[in-house]
PDB file of C-alpha atoms in Angstrom:
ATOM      1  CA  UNK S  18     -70.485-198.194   2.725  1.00 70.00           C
ATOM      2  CA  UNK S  19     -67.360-200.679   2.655  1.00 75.00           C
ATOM      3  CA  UNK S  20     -65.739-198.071   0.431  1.00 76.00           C
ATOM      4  CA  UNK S  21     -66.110-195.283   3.021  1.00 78.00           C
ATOM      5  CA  UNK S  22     -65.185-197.773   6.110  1.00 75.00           C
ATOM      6  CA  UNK S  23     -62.021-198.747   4.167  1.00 79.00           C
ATOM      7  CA  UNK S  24     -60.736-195.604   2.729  1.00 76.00           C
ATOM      8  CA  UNK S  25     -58.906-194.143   5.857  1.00 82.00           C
ATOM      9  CA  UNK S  26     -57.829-197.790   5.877  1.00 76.00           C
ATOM     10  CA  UNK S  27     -55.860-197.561   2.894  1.00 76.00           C
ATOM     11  CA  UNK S  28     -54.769-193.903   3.199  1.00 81.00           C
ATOM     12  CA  UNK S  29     -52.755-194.883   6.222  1.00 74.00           C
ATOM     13  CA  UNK S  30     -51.141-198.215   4.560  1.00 72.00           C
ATOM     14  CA  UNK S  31     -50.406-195.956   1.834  1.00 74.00           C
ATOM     15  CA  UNK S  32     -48.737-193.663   3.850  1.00 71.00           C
ATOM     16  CA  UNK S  33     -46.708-196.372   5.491  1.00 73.00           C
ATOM     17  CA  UNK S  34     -45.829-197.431   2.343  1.00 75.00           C
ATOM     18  CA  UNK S  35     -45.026-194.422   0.941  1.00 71.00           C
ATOM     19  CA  UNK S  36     -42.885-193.405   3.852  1.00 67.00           C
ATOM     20  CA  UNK S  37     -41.393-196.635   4.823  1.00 61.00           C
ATOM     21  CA  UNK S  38     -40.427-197.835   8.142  1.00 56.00           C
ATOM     22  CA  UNK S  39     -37.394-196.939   9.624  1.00 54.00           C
ATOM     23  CA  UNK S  40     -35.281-199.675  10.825  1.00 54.00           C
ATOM     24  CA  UNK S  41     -32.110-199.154  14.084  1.00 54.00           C
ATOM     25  CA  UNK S  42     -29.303-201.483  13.923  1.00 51.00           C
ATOM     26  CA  UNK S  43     -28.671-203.841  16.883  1.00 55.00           C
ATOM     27  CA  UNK S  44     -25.260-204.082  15.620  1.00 53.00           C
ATOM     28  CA  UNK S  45     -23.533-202.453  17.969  1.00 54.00           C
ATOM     29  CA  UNK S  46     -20.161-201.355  15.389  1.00 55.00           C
ATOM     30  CA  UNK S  47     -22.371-199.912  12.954  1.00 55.00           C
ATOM     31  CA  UNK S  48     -23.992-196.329  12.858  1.00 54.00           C
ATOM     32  CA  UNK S  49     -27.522-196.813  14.232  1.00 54.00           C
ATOM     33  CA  UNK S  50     -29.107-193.452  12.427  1.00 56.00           C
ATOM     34  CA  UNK S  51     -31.851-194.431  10.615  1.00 54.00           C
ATOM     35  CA  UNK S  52     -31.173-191.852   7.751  1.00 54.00           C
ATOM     36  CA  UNK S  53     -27.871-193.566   6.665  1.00 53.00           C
ATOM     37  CA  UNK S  54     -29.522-197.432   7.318  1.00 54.00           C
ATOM     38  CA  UNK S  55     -32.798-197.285   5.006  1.00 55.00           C
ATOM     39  CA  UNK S  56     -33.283-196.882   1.540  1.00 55.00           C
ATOM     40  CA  UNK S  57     -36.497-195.875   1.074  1.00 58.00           C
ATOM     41  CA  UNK S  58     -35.969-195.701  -3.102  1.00 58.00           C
ATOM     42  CA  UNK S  59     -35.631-191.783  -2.767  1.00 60.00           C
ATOM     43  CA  UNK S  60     -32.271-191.315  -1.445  1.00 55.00           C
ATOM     44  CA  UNK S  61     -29.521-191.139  -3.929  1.00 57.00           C
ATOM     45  CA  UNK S  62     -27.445-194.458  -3.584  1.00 56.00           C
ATOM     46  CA  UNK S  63     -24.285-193.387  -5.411  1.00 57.00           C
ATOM     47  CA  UNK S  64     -23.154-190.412  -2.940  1.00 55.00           C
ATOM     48  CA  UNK S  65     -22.209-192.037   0.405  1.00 56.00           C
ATOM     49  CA  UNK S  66     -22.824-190.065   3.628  1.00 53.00           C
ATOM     50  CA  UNK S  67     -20.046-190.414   6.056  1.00 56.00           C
ATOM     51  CA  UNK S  68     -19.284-189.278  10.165  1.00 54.00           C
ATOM     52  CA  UNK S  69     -22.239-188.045  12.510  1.00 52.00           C
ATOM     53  CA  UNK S  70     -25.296-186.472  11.008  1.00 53.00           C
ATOM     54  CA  UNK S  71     -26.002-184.687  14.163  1.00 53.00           C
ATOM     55  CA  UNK S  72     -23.737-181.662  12.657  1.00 51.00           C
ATOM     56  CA  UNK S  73     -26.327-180.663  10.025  1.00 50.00           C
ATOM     57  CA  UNK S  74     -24.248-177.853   8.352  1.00 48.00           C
ATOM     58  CA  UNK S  75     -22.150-178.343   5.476  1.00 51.00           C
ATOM     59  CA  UNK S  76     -18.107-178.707   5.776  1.00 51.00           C
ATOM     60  CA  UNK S  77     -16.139-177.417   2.321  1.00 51.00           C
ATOM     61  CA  UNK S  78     -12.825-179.203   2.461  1.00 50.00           C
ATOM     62  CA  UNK S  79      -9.772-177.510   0.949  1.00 51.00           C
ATOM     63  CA  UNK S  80      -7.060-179.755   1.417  1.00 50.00           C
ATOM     64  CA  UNK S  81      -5.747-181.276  -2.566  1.00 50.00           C
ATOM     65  CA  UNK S  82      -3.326-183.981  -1.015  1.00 52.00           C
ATOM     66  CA  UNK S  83      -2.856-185.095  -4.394  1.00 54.00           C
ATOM     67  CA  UNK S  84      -2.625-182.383  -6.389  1.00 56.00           C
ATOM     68  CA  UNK S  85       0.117-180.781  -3.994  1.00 58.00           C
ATOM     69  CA  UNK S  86       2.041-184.249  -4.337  1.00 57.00           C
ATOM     70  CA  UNK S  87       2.243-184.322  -8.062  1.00 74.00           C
ATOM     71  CA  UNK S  88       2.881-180.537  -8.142  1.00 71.00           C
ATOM     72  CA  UNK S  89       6.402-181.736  -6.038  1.00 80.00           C
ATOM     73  CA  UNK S  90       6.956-184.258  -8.193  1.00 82.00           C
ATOM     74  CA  UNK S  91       6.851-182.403 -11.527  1.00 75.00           C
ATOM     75  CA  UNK S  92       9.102-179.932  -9.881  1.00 78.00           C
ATOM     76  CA  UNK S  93      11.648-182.515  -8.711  1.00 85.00           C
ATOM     77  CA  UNK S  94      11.222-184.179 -12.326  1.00 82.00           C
ATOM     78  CA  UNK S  95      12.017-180.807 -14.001  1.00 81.00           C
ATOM     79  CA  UNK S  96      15.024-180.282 -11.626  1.00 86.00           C
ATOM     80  CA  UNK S  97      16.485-183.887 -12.561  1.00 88.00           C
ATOM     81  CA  UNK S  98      15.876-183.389 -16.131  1.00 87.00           C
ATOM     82  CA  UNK S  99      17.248-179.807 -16.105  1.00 87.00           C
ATOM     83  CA  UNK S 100      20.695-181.327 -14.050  1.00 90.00           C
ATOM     84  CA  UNK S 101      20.859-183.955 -16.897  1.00 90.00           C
ATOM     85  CA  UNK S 102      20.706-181.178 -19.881  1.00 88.00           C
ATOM     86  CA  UNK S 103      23.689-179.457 -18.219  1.00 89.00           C
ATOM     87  CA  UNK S 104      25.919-182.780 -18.005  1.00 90.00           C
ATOM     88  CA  UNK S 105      24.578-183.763 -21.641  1.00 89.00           C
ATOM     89  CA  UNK S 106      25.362-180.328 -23.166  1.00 88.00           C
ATOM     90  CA  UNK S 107      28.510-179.856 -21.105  1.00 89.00           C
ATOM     91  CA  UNK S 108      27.285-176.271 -20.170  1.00 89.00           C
ATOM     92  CA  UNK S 109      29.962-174.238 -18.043  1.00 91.00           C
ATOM     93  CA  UNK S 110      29.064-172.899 -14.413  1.00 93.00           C
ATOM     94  CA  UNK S 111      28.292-169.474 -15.775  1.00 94.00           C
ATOM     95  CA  UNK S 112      26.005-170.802 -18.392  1.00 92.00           C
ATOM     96  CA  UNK S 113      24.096-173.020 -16.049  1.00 91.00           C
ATOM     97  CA  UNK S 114      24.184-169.805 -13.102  1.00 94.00           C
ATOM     98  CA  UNK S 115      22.638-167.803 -15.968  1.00 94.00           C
ATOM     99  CA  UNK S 116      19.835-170.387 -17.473  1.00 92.00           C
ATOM    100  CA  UNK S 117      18.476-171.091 -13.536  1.00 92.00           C
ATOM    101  CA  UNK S 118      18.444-167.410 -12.801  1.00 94.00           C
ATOM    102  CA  UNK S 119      16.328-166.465 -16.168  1.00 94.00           C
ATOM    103  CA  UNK S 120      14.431-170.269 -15.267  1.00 91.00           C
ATOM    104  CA  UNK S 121      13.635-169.008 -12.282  1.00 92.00           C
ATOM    105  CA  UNK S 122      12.347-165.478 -13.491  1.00 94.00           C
ATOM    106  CA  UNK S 123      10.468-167.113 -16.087  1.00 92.00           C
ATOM    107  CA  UNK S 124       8.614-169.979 -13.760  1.00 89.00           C
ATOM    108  CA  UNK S 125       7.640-166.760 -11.187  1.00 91.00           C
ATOM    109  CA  UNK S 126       6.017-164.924 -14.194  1.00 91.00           C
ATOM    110  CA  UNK S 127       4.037-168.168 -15.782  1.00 89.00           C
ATOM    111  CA  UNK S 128       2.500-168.931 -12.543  1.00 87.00           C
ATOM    112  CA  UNK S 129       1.595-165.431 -11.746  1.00 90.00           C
ATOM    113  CA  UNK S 130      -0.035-165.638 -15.280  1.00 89.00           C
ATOM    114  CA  UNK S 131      -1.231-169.014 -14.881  1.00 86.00           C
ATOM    115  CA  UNK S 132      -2.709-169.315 -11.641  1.00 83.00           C
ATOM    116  CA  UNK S 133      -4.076-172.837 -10.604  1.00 81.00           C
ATOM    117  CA  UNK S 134      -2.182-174.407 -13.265  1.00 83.00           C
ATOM    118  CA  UNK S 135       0.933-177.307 -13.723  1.00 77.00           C
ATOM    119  CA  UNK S 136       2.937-176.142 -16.960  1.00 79.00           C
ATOM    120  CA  UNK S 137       2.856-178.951 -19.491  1.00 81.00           C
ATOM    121  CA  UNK S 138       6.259-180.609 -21.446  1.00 78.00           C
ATOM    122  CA  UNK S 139       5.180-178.225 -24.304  1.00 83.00           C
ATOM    123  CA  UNK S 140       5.293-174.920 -22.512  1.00 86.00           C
ATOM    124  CA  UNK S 141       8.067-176.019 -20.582  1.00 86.00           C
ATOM    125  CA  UNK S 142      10.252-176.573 -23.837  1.00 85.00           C
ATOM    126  CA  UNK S 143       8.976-173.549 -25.527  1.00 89.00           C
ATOM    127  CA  UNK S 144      10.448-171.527 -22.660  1.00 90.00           C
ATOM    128  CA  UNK S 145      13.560-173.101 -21.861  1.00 89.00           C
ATOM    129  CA  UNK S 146      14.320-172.964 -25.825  1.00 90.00           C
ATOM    130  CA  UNK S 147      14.044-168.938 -25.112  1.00 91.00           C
ATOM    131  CA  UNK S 148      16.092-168.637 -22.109  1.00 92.00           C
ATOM    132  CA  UNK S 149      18.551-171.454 -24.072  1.00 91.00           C
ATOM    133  CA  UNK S 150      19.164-169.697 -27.329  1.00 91.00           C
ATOM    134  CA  UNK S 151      20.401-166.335 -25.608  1.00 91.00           C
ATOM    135  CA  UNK S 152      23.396-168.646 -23.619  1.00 91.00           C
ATOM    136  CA  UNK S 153      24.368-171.350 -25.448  1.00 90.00           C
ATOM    137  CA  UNK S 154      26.735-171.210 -28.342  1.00 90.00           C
ATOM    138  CA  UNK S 155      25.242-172.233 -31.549  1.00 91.00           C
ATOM    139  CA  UNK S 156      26.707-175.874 -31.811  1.00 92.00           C
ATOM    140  CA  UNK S 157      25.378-176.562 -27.936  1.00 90.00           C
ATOM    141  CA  UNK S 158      22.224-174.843 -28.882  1.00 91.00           C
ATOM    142  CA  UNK S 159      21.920-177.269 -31.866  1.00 92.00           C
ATOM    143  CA  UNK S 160      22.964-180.188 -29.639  1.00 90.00           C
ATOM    144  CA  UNK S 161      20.033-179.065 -27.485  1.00 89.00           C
ATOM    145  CA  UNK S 162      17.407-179.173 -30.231  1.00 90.00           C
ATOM    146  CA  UNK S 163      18.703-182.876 -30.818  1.00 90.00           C
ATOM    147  CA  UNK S 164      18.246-183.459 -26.985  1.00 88.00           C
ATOM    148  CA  UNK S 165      15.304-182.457 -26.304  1.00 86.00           C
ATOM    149  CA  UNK S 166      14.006-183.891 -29.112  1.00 87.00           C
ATOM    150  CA  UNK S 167      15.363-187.450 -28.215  1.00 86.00           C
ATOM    151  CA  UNK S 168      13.849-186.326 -24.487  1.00 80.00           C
ATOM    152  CA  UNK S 169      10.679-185.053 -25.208  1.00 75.00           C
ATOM    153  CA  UNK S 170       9.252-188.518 -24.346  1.00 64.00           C
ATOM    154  CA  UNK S 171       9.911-187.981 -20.283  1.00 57.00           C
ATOM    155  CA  UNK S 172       6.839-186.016 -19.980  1.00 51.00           C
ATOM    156  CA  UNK S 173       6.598-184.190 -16.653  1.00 52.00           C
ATOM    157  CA  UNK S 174       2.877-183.283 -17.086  1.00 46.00           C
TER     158      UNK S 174
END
């Protein structure tokens, strides 16, 4: 008879238990939601939950702040490093005209090919050894090989 007198006795402790008590912050600079103040050993710890919970749908976020940044600093990188192959090759106006024009082309065709992607030193050099070999002379295309071997450690990627 103690067993049956006790049961519903139990089932509701265990159902407190179970559920927890939620707790309110008196703090009056904290959040005061209950959801974001208890861990109740069910929620998962490592992802934090940030801003009002009273907007229950989900927000996708599309801004890449850093991505975008590095993207502008390869591409100022590439510039400098391209300035300082002209100087160190001594490649006339026309040459240099001609090598941006076909760098140019060539950039507007890999990303249209490689969508979503930052060209590494590799591909970069591969290229520009294409574009190079049609408008420098031999020696200065020689003198390139030797500088962009000696450069090859700048890495833009």
């Amino acid at each position: 008879m103690n067993i049956i007198k006790s049961l519903p006795l139990l089932t509701l402790l265990g159902l407190f238990t179970a559920c927890g008590v939620t707790k309110t912050d008196t703090d009056t600079n904290t959040n005061s939601n209950p959801i974001e103040t208890t861990n109740r050993g069910r929620a998962n710890t490592d992802v934090a939950v940030k801003g009002d919970r009273s907007n229950r749908s989900q927000q996708l976020s599309t801004e890449t702040p850093n991505k975008e940044l590095s993207r502008k600093q390869i591409e100022e990188a590439a510039k400098a490093r391209n300035q300082k192959m002209f100087v160190d090759l001594a490649m006339t106006e026309e040459q240099v005209k001609k090598f941006n024009n076909e760098w140019n082309r060539t950039l507007q065709n890999w990303n249209k090919n490689n969508r979503n992607r930052v060209m590494n030193s590799f591909e970069r050099t591969e290229l520009q050894d294409n574009i190079l070999s049609n408008i420098l002379s031999e020696t200065q295309f020689k003198n390139y090989r030797v500088w962009a071997r000696e450069n090859a450690g700048s890495r833009l990627d």
